[in-house]
Amino acid sequence: MAGLREKQKADRERRILKAAVTKFRADGYRAVRIEDLAELAEVSVGTVYNYYQTKGDILIAVVAMEVEEVLASGARIVADPPLGVDAALLALIFEYYDHSLEYLSKEMWRSAMALSIEAPGTPNGRRYSALDRRLSLQVTDLILALQARGEVRAELDARPLGELVFNNLNQVFIDFVKDDAMTLEALRDRVTAQTRPLAQLITT
Amino acid sequence: MAGLREKQKADRERRILKAAVTKFRADGYRAVRIEDLAELAEVSVGTVYNYYQTKGDILIAVVAMEVEEVLASGARIVADPPLGVDAALLALIFEYYDHSLEYLSKEMWRSAMALSIEAPGTPNGRRYSALDRRLSLQVTDLILALQARGEVRAELDARPLGELVFNNLNQVFIDFVKDDAMTLEALRDRVTAQTRPLAQLITT
DNA sequence: GAAAAAAGTTGAAGCTGTTCAAATTTGTAG
DNA sequence: CTACAAATTTGAACAGCTTCAACTTTTTTC
């Protein structure tokens, strides 16, 4: 089919998303007004709301692209983890962390996290939470892979362990984006201090 | 001194805070307008802003009262923890959880958490983060107490371990307030599944 | 006790996310 | 090609948080 209408629709949505990525990174999520996005995307304010339910919805769409990439990178590590429990866990965690600021500023992360907590029932919030869950499952998958290789004690239940590790790395990441002065290196150091002793405890 | 001015000032602040507690619990943080608080407290909208910087600031003040109480309860457990590493850790965690909904609804928690993440530099955000830090330190203190009693391996560093346990209980609590259908019992079960194996690993 | 200064209160105006009824554009039928 | 229907766009209107210049109350000064 690909009628004129469909083509224009897809084009408008693309333009709005592109405007959002550009503006959010340049001026920060907070400072950007819907009117600014509409102007840059060459549509009206009402049209923006035709494609995205709220301002937060636009941000989540941007964040989701980033997290999908990270999940793909993580899958490669789970498929063939480095030797050693601590090395494997930290490789996955650093993969998450190191890519985190590639497309998103700390301010954008803060806003996205705040949105997902404040409005968990909305499509936005659900979408963000679903991504979190997939990240958590990926950590569990890694532990399962390490158990299969005989590196992690077989009697331990991988699921709660994976959740524990993910919850910790996620909370440390929250602290990281809350503090504009904190470097990626400091972030790595902190998570290492907490993850390594655990890794040693669960190693066979 | 206690001049008339000081007395009226303290009285107004008290009335605003009381109005906030009442209204937030009754109608939810989101639904309450500053105008509603002003009306109930018998002041003008402008006066509310004279005592609190933002709407979020009022919420943080309410939440802070709650967390202070929880810290006091927690201190009693740290002073004389139950026997057994898992029992002691879970006693402290349950103390936190069980009191959490006494004065605050899930919606209020969500809003407060979102605020602290979104605006970490404001007095509000800093205040909330400081409370989190004190909670985290309390968990570390408990582990130190258990080490002193010889129940936790002496060679383990209590600080990162305490942070790990706190980060996990905090993240699980976030998931709890994000899901209106989740019960306190389910919350306890989840944190137990994750904390107990760790407790066993660190036990002497 | 009156006048001046200091502190605090007030509510209308400003700003920005969101809604919705009218207008426009695109697709379809005869 | 014209008339009609369906889908989409539009921007003015609305709501609620926040600001601030004018006003009121309390304190200080003489």
Short mmCIF file of C-alpha atoms (C1' of nucleotides) in Angstrom, two decimals:
data_model
loop_
_atom_site.label_atom_id
_atom_site.label_comp_id
_atom_site.label_asym_id
_atom_site.label_seq_id
_atom_site.Cartn_x
_atom_site.Cartn_y
_atom_site.Cartn_z
CA MET A 1 0.00 0.00 0.00
CA ALA A 2 2.41 2.68 1.32
CA GLY A 3 -0.08 5.46 0.65
CA LEU A 4 0.87 9.07 0.98
CA ARG A 5 -0.74 9.22 4.40
CA GLU A 6 1.34 6.38 5.82
CA LYS A 7 4.53 7.78 4.44
CA GLN A 8 3.88 11.23 5.89
CA LYS A 9 2.97 9.69 9.24
CA ALA A 10 6.18 7.71 9.52
CA ASP A 11 8.15 10.74 8.44
CA ARG A 12 6.57 12.98 11.05
CA GLU A 13 7.22 10.50 13.84
CA ARG A 14 10.83 10.16 12.74
CA ARG A 15 11.26 13.93 12.65
CA ILE A 16 9.81 14.33 16.15
CA LEU A 17 12.08 11.64 17.59
CA LYS A 18 15.10 13.13 15.87
CA ALA A 19 14.23 16.56 17.19
CA ALA A 20 13.91 15.08 20.67
CA VAL A 21 17.32 13.39 20.58
CA THR A 22 18.95 16.58 19.35
CA LYS A 23 17.23 18.97 21.71
CA PHE A 24 17.34 16.80 24.81
CA ARG A 25 21.05 16.28 24.47
CA ALA A 26 21.72 19.93 23.69
CA ASP A 27 19.54 21.67 26.26
CA GLY A 28 18.47 18.94 28.67
CA TYR A 29 15.11 17.23 28.96
CA ARG A 30 13.69 19.67 31.47
CA ALA A 31 14.55 22.80 29.54
CA VAL A 32 13.10 21.62 26.23
CA ARG A 33 9.50 22.62 25.63
CA ILE A 34 7.12 20.60 23.48
CA GLU A 35 6.82 23.74 21.39
CA ASP A 36 10.57 23.57 20.67
CA LEU A 37 10.30 19.99 19.44
CA ALA A 38 7.27 20.84 17.34
CA GLU A 39 9.09 23.73 15.74
CA LEU A 40 12.21 21.72 14.92
CA ALA A 41 10.14 18.81 13.61
CA GLU A 42 7.99 21.20 11.60
CA VAL A 43 4.70 20.09 13.08
CA SER A 44 2.29 21.62 15.57
CA VAL A 45 2.20 21.01 19.29
CA GLY A 46 -0.98 18.98 18.90
CA THR A 47 0.69 16.67 16.41
CA VAL A 48 3.48 15.85 18.82
CA TYR A 49 0.79 14.66 21.20
CA ASN A 50 -0.70 12.62 18.41
CA TYR A 51 2.44 10.50 18.26
CA TYR A 52 3.52 10.50 21.92
CA GLN A 53 1.21 10.50 24.92
CA THR A 54 3.30 12.77 27.13
CA LYS A 55 6.61 14.56 27.15
CA GLY A 56 7.97 11.68 29.22
CA ASP A 57 6.85 9.24 26.56
CA ILE A 58 9.20 10.88 24.11
CA LEU A 59 12.09 10.56 26.52
CA ILE A 60 11.38 6.89 27.16
CA ALA A 61 11.40 6.26 23.43
CA VAL A 62 14.88 7.76 23.26
CA VAL A 63 16.11 5.85 26.31
CA ALA A 64 14.67 2.59 25.06
CA MET A 65 16.81 2.77 21.92
CA GLU A 66 19.89 3.06 24.11
CA VAL A 67 18.97 0.19 26.42
CA GLU A 68 18.20 -2.11 23.50
CA GLU A 69 21.74 -1.58 22.27
CA VAL A 70 23.17 -2.33 25.68
CA LEU A 71 21.14 -5.53 25.90
CA ALA A 72 22.56 -6.63 22.57
CA SER A 73 26.13 -5.94 23.74
CA GLY A 74 25.41 -7.79 26.97
CA ALA A 75 24.15 -10.84 25.10
CA ARG A 76 27.52 -11.20 23.43
CA ILE A 77 29.23 -11.33 26.83
CA VAL A 78 26.75 -13.85 28.20
CA ALA A 79 27.33 -16.04 25.14
CA ASP A 80 31.05 -16.24 25.85
CA PRO A 81 31.97 -14.86 29.28
CA PRO A 82 35.57 -14.19 30.37
CA LEU A 83 37.12 -16.69 32.74
CA GLY A 84 36.58 -16.12 36.44
CA VAL A 85 33.31 -15.21 38.18
CA ASP A 86 34.32 -11.71 39.14
CA ALA A 87 35.83 -10.98 35.73
CA ALA A 88 32.68 -12.19 33.97
CA LEU A 89 30.25 -10.26 36.16
CA LEU A 90 32.29 -7.08 35.98
CA ALA A 91 32.69 -7.39 32.22
CA LEU A 92 28.91 -7.40 31.84
CA ILE A 93 28.39 -4.58 34.32
CA PHE A 94 31.09 -2.40 32.74
CA GLU A 95 29.55 -3.04 29.34
CA TYR A 96 26.32 -1.55 30.69
CA TYR A 97 28.02 1.38 32.35
CA ASP A 98 30.47 2.30 29.62
CA HIS A 99 27.76 2.67 26.99
CA SER A 100 25.35 4.49 29.26
CA LEU A 101 26.46 8.03 28.49
CA GLU A 102 27.00 7.50 24.78
CA TYR A 103 23.61 8.84 23.76
CA LEU A 104 22.11 10.00 27.03
CA SER A 105 23.18 12.67 29.47
CA LYS A 106 22.94 12.10 33.20
CA GLU A 107 20.06 14.53 33.29
CA MET A 108 18.17 12.46 30.74
CA TRP A 109 18.77 9.29 32.75
CA ARG A 110 17.52 11.01 35.88
CA SER A 111 14.36 12.15 34.18
CA ALA A 112 13.71 8.75 32.64
CA MET A 113 14.23 6.96 35.95
CA ALA A 114 12.02 9.42 37.77
CA LEU A 115 9.31 8.92 35.18
CA SER A 116 9.40 5.15 35.43
CA ILE A 117 9.03 5.32 39.20
CA GLU A 118 6.40 8.02 39.32
CA ALA A 119 4.12 6.65 36.63
CA PRO A 120 4.66 2.88 36.56
CA GLY A 121 1.23 2.15 35.11
CA THR A 122 1.61 4.22 31.97
CA PRO A 123 2.94 2.72 28.73
CA ASN A 124 6.13 4.75 29.36
CA GLY A 125 6.70 3.41 32.81
CA ARG A 126 5.87 -0.15 31.85
CA ARG A 127 8.24 0.01 28.93
CA TYR A 128 11.12 1.21 31.07
CA SER A 129 10.43 -1.41 33.75
CA ALA A 130 10.34 -4.13 31.11
CA LEU A 131 13.79 -3.10 29.95
CA ASP A 132 15.04 -3.22 33.53
CA ARG A 133 13.63 -6.71 33.89
CA ARG A 134 15.41 -7.86 30.76
CA LEU A 135 18.69 -6.48 32.08
CA SER A 136 18.14 -8.30 35.35
CA LEU A 137 17.42 -11.53 33.49
CA GLN A 138 20.59 -11.09 31.50
CA VAL A 139 22.63 -11.02 34.72
CA THR A 140 20.86 -14.20 35.83
CA ASP A 141 21.65 -15.75 32.47
CA LEU A 142 25.31 -14.97 32.96
CA ILE A 143 25.31 -16.65 36.37
CA LEU A 144 23.58 -19.67 34.86
CA ALA A 145 26.27 -19.81 32.17
CA LEU A 146 28.96 -19.69 34.83
CA GLN A 147 27.22 -22.47 36.76
CA ALA A 148 27.13 -24.54 33.58
CA ARG A 149 30.88 -24.07 33.30
CA GLY A 150 31.27 -25.15 36.92
CA GLU A 151 32.60 -21.80 38.12
CA VAL A 152 29.67 -20.91 40.37
CA ARG A 153 28.47 -23.25 43.11
CA ALA A 154 25.75 -25.44 41.66
CA GLU A 155 23.60 -25.43 44.81
CA LEU A 156 22.97 -21.68 44.60
CA ASP A 157 19.75 -20.45 43.01
CA ALA A 158 20.79 -18.20 40.11
CA ARG A 159 17.61 -16.17 39.97
CA PRO A 160 17.69 -14.34 43.33
CA LEU A 161 21.45 -14.07 42.97
CA GLY A 162 21.08 -12.39 39.58
CA GLU A 163 18.48 -10.04 41.01
CA LEU A 164 20.79 -9.18 43.89
CA VAL A 165 23.65 -8.32 41.55
CA PHE A 166 21.40 -6.36 39.20
CA ASN A 167 19.65 -4.47 41.97
CA ASN A 168 23.02 -3.43 43.29
CA LEU A 169 24.45 -2.35 39.94
CA ASN A 170 21.26 -0.48 39.17
CA GLN A 171 21.22 1.37 42.49
CA VAL A 172 24.88 2.29 42.14
CA PHE A 173 24.09 3.59 38.66
CA ILE A 174 21.28 5.70 40.11
CA ASP A 175 23.74 7.21 42.57
CA PHE A 176 26.07 7.85 39.64
CA VAL A 177 23.55 9.79 37.56
CA LYS A 178 22.41 11.68 40.65
CA ASP A 179 25.91 13.05 41.13
CA ASP A 180 27.06 15.12 38.17
CA ALA A 181 30.61 15.18 39.52
CA MET A 182 30.97 11.38 39.76
CA THR A 183 33.15 9.85 37.03
CA LEU A 184 32.69 6.57 35.21
CA GLU A 185 35.86 5.39 36.90
CA ALA A 186 34.48 6.05 40.36
CA LEU A 187 31.32 4.22 39.33
CA ARG A 188 33.33 1.17 38.26
CA ASP A 189 35.34 1.24 41.48
CA ARG A 190 32.26 1.32 43.65
CA VAL A 191 30.49 -1.52 41.91
CA THR A 192 33.69 -3.54 41.91
CA ALA A 193 34.08 -3.14 45.66
CA GLN A 194 30.59 -4.53 46.15
CA THR A 195 30.48 -7.19 43.45
CA ARG A 196 33.92 -8.76 43.82
CA PRO A 197 33.50 -10.05 47.40
CA LEU A 198 30.16 -11.55 46.41
CA ALA A 199 31.77 -13.13 43.35
CA GLN A 200 34.40 -14.75 45.53
CA LEU A 201 31.78 -16.09 47.91
CA ILE A 202 29.82 -17.81 45.15
CA THR A 203 32.83 -19.19 43.30
CA THR A 204 33.29 -22.95 43.56
CA MET B 1 12.34 36.05 72.85
CA ALA B 2 9.39 34.11 71.37
CA GLY B 3 7.96 37.22 69.75
CA LEU B 4 4.56 37.22 68.15
CA ARG B 5 6.12 36.97 64.72
CA GLU B 6 8.07 33.81 65.55
CA LYS B 7 5.05 32.18 67.07
CA GLN B 8 2.87 32.90 64.05
CA LYS B 9 5.58 31.69 61.73
CA ALA B 10 5.97 28.37 63.51
CA ASP B 11 2.22 28.01 63.62
CA ARG B 12 1.83 28.61 59.90
CA GLU B 13 4.52 26.11 59.01
CA ARG B 14 2.90 23.55 61.27
CA ARG B 15 -0.50 24.15 59.71
CA ILE B 16 0.87 23.78 56.18
CA LEU B 17 2.67 20.54 57.03
CA LYS B 18 -0.43 19.18 58.74
CA ALA B 19 -2.55 20.11 55.75
CA ALA B 20 -0.06 18.33 53.50
CA VAL B 21 -0.10 15.12 55.52
CA THR B 22 -3.88 15.12 55.56
CA LYS B 23 -4.44 15.99 51.94
CA PHE B 24 -1.65 13.87 50.47
CA ARG B 25 -2.90 10.79 52.26
CA ALA B 26 -6.51 11.48 51.38
CA ASP B 27 -6.24 12.47 47.74
CA GLY B 28 -2.70 11.55 46.70
CA TYR B 29 0.27 13.82 46.13
CA ARG B 30 -0.41 14.39 42.45
CA ALA B 31 -4.05 15.33 42.87
CA VAL B 32 -3.49 17.88 45.62
CA ARG B 33 -3.00 21.44 44.44
CA ILE B 34 -0.98 24.00 46.34
CA GLU B 35 -4.18 26.01 46.48
CA ASP B 36 -5.85 23.17 48.41
CA LEU B 37 -3.09 23.13 50.99
CA ALA B 38 -3.19 26.91 51.29
CA GLU B 39 -6.92 26.85 51.85
CA LEU B 40 -6.79 24.12 54.51
CA ALA B 41 -3.86 25.80 56.26
CA GLU B 42 -5.61 29.16 56.06
CA VAL B 43 -2.80 30.93 54.29
CA SER B 44 -2.28 32.14 50.73
CA VAL B 45 -0.55 30.27 47.95
CA GLY B 46 2.37 32.66 48.16
CA THR B 47 2.85 31.90 51.83
CA VAL B 48 3.13 28.19 51.17
CA TYR B 49 6.04 29.04 48.89
CA ASN B 50 7.53 31.12 51.64
CA TYR B 51 7.95 28.04 53.79
CA TYR B 52 8.66 25.39 51.15
CA GLN B 53 10.57 25.88 47.93
CA THR B 54 8.45 23.62 45.76
CA LYS B 55 5.53 21.24 46.01
CA GLY B 56 8.06 18.41 46.13
CA ASP B 57 9.77 20.06 49.06
CA ILE B 58 6.59 19.67 51.09
CA LEU B 59 6.41 15.99 50.25
CA ILE B 60 10.03 15.42 51.23
CA ALA B 61 9.36 17.05 54.57
CA VAL B 62 6.54 14.58 55.17
CA VAL B 63 8.61 11.61 54.01
CA ALA B 64 11.58 12.68 56.12
CA MET B 65 9.51 12.46 59.29
CA GLU B 66 8.64 8.89 58.42
CA VAL B 67 12.21 7.86 57.63
CA GLU B 68 13.51 9.40 60.85
CA GLU B 69 11.16 7.17 62.78
CA VAL B 70 12.29 4.13 60.85
CA LEU B 71 15.93 4.98 61.58
CA ALA B 72 15.14 5.16 65.28
CA SER B 73 13.43 1.77 65.18
CA GLY B 74 16.34 0.35 63.24
CA ALA B 75 18.83 1.61 65.80
CA ARG B 76 17.13 -0.49 68.46
CA ILE B 77 17.65 -3.61 66.37
CA VAL B 78 21.28 -2.78 65.66
CA ALA B 79 21.86 -2.28 69.38
CA ASP B 80 20.68 -5.81 70.15
CA PRO B 81 20.27 -7.92 67.01
CA PRO B 82 18.53 -11.32 67.02
CA LEU B 83 20.76 -14.38 66.85
CA GLY B 84 21.72 -15.60 63.39
CA VAL B 85 22.95 -13.50 60.47
CA ASP B 86 19.87 -13.99 58.29
CA ALA B 87 17.49 -13.42 61.20
CA ALA B 88 19.28 -10.21 62.17
CA LEU B 89 19.41 -8.78 58.64
CA LEU B 90 15.81 -9.66 57.92
CA ALA B 91 14.66 -8.24 61.24
CA LEU B 92 16.14 -4.88 60.29
CA ILE B 93 14.79 -5.00 56.75
CA PHE B 94 11.29 -5.98 57.85
CA GLU B 95 11.36 -3.19 60.39
CA TYR B 96 11.93 -0.78 57.50
CA TYR B 97 9.29 -2.35 55.30
CA ASP B 98 6.58 -2.84 57.89
CA HIS B 99 6.55 0.79 58.92
CA SER B 100 6.79 2.13 55.39
CA LEU B 101 3.08 2.37 54.68
CA GLU B 102 2.08 3.60 58.11
CA TYR B 103 2.07 7.25 57.17
CA LEU B 104 2.80 7.19 53.46
CA SER B 105 0.89 5.73 50.54
CA LYS B 106 2.70 3.99 47.72
CA GLU B 107 1.89 6.95 45.52
CA MET B 108 3.61 9.27 47.97
CA TRP B 109 6.70 7.06 48.05
CA ARG B 110 6.81 6.98 44.28
CA SER B 111 6.61 10.74 44.04
CA ALA B 112 9.25 11.24 46.72
CA MET B 113 11.65 8.79 45.10
CA ALA B 114 11.12 10.32 41.69
CA LEU B 115 11.81 13.76 43.13
CA SER B 116 15.02 12.69 44.79
CA ILE B 117 16.30 11.22 41.55
CA GLU B 118 15.18 14.02 39.27
CA ALA B 119 16.41 16.91 41.35
CA PRO B 120 19.34 15.63 43.40
CA GLY B 121 20.90 19.06 43.77
CA THR B 122 17.97 20.74 45.46
CA PRO B 123 17.63 20.85 49.24
CA ASN B 124 14.78 18.33 48.86
CA GLY B 125 16.80 15.86 46.87
CA ARG B 126 19.84 16.17 49.09
CA ARG B 127 17.76 15.64 52.17
CA TYR B 128 16.24 12.46 50.81
CA SER B 129 19.62 11.14 49.68
CA ALA B 130 21.09 11.85 53.09
CA LEU B 131 18.36 9.75 54.68
CA ASP B 132 19.11 6.92 52.27
CA ARG B 133 22.77 7.13 53.21
CA ARG B 134 21.93 6.89 56.90
CA LEU B 135 19.81 3.82 56.23
CA SER B 136 22.66 2.26 54.31
CA LEU B 137 25.08 3.02 57.14
CA GLN B 138 22.69 1.42 59.58
CA VAL B 139 22.83 -1.84 57.64
CA THR B 140 26.62 -1.63 57.70
CA ASP B 141 26.48 -1.03 61.45
CA LEU B 142 24.42 -4.15 61.89
CA ILE B 143 26.96 -6.22 59.95
CA LEU B 144 29.73 -4.73 62.07
CA ALA B 145 27.82 -5.69 65.19
CA LEU B 146 27.46 -9.23 63.89
CA GLN B 147 31.17 -9.35 63.10
CA ALA B 148 31.90 -8.21 66.66
CA ARG B 149 29.80 -11.11 67.91
CA GLY B 150 31.76 -13.46 65.65
CA GLU B 151 28.78 -14.39 63.50
CA VAL B 152 30.03 -12.82 60.27
CA ARG B 153 33.42 -13.68 58.78
CA ALA B 154 35.95 -11.20 60.12
CA GLU B 155 37.89 -10.92 56.87
CA LEU B 156 34.94 -9.40 54.98
CA ASP B 157 34.73 -5.63 54.59
CA ALA B 158 31.44 -4.60 56.19
CA ARG B 159 31.03 -1.37 54.23
CA PRO B 160 30.58 -2.65 50.67
CA LEU B 161 28.62 -5.58 52.07
CA GLY B 162 26.24 -3.24 53.87
CA GLU B 163 25.85 -1.20 50.71
CA LEU B 164 25.08 -4.33 48.73
CA VAL B 165 22.38 -5.40 51.14
CA PHE B 166 20.91 -1.91 51.34
CA ASN B 167 20.97 -1.35 47.60
CA ASN B 168 19.09 -4.57 47.14
CA LEU B 169 16.47 -3.91 49.80
CA ASN B 170 16.00 -0.41 48.44
CA GLN B 171 15.57 -1.56 44.86
CA VAL B 172 13.12 -4.26 45.91
CA PHE B 173 11.20 -1.61 47.82
CA ILE B 174 11.08 0.54 44.69
CA ASP B 175 9.59 -2.37 42.78
CA PHE B 176 7.10 -2.75 45.62
CA VAL B 177 5.83 0.82 45.53
CA LYS B 178 5.75 0.72 41.73
CA ASP B 179 3.26 -2.14 41.84
CA ASP B 180 0.05 -1.18 43.61
CA ALA B 181 -1.03 -4.83 43.65
CA MET B 182 2.07 -6.14 45.44
CA THR B 183 1.54 -6.97 49.11
CA LEU B 184 3.88 -6.46 52.03
CA GLU B 185 4.09 -10.23 52.30
CA ALA B 186 5.28 -10.59 48.72
CA LEU B 187 7.82 -7.86 49.39
CA ARG B 188 9.16 -9.73 52.40
CA ASP B 189 9.33 -12.97 50.46
CA ARG B 190 11.29 -11.42 47.62
CA VAL B 191 13.87 -9.74 49.83
CA THR B 192 14.21 -12.90 51.87
CA ALA B 193 14.95 -14.98 48.79
CA GLN B 194 17.77 -12.61 47.91
CA THR B 195 19.17 -11.81 51.35
CA ARG B 196 19.13 -15.25 52.95
CA PRO B 197 21.61 -16.93 50.56
CA LEU B 198 23.95 -14.00 50.98
CA ALA B 199 23.58 -14.22 54.77
CA GLN B 200 24.54 -17.88 54.68
CA LEU B 201 27.58 -17.17 52.53
CA ILE B 202 28.93 -14.56 54.92
CA THR B 203 28.21 -16.52 58.10
CA THR B 204 31.26 -17.91 59.90
"C1'" DG C 1 3.32 56.50 71.25
"C1'" DA C 2 4.42 57.83 66.39
"C1'" DA C 3 7.36 57.02 62.54
"C1'" DA C 4 10.44 54.28 60.10
"C1'" DA C 5 12.34 49.82 59.10
"C1'" DA C 6 12.08 44.98 58.70
"C1'" DA C 7 9.71 40.87 57.91
"C1'" DG C 8 6.10 38.47 55.99
"C1'" DT C 9 1.74 37.85 53.26
"C1'" DT C 10 -0.91 38.10 49.23
"C1'" DG C 11 -3.01 36.84 44.74
"C1'" DA C 12 -2.76 37.97 40.07
"C1'" DA C 13 0.28 37.03 36.20
"C1'" DG C 14 3.59 33.97 33.84
"C1'" DC C 15 5.07 29.62 32.14
"C1'" DT C 16 4.60 25.05 30.16
"C1'" DG C 17 2.41 20.43 29.65
"C1'" DT C 18 -1.94 18.83 27.93
"C1'" DT C 19 -6.64 18.72 25.70
"C1'" DC C 20 -10.11 19.15 22.14
"C1'" DA C 21 -13.32 21.14 18.76
"C1'" DA C 22 -12.72 23.08 14.35
"C1'" DA C 23 -10.18 22.99 10.06
"C1'" DT C 24 -7.44 20.62 6.75
"C1'" DT C 25 -5.75 16.87 4.18
"C1'" DT C 26 -6.08 12.40 2.17
"C1'" DG C 27 -8.64 8.52 0.46
"C1'" DT C 28 -12.87 6.55 -1.75
"C1'" DA C 29 -17.22 6.08 -4.37
"C1'" DG C 30 -20.09 7.20 -8.14
"C1'" DC D 1 -14.06 15.29 -11.52
"C1'" DT D 2 -17.20 16.00 -7.53
"C1'" DA D 3 -19.04 14.75 -3.24
"C1'" DC D 4 -18.48 12.48 0.73
"C1'" DA D 5 -16.08 10.11 4.57
"C1'" DA D 6 -12.17 9.19 7.29
"C1'" DA D 7 -7.97 10.40 9.24
"C1'" DT D 8 -4.99 13.82 10.77
"C1'" DT D 9 -3.37 18.37 12.02
"C1'" DT D 10 -3.86 22.55 14.34
"C1'" DG D 11 -3.47 26.13 17.93
"C1'" DA D 12 -6.20 28.36 21.21
"C1'" DA D 13 -7.89 27.32 25.75
"C1'" DC D 14 -7.12 25.14 30.17
"C1'" DA D 15 -4.77 23.57 34.50
"C1'" DG D 16 -1.52 23.80 38.07
"C1'" DC D 17 3.17 25.10 39.74
"C1'" DT D 18 5.79 29.15 40.56
"C1'" DT D 19 7.15 34.15 40.85
"C1'" DC D 20 7.07 38.84 42.38
"C1'" DA D 21 5.66 43.64 43.14
"C1'" DA D 22 2.42 45.73 46.12
"C1'" DC D 23 0.46 45.53 50.57
"C1'" DT D 24 0.04 44.41 55.64
"C1'" DT D 25 1.79 43.28 60.08
"C1'" DT D 26 5.25 43.28 63.53
"C1'" DT D 27 9.35 45.18 65.50
"C1'" DT D 28 12.58 48.77 66.41
"C1'" DT D 29 13.94 53.49 67.06
"C1'" DC D 30 13.65 57.90 69.11
#
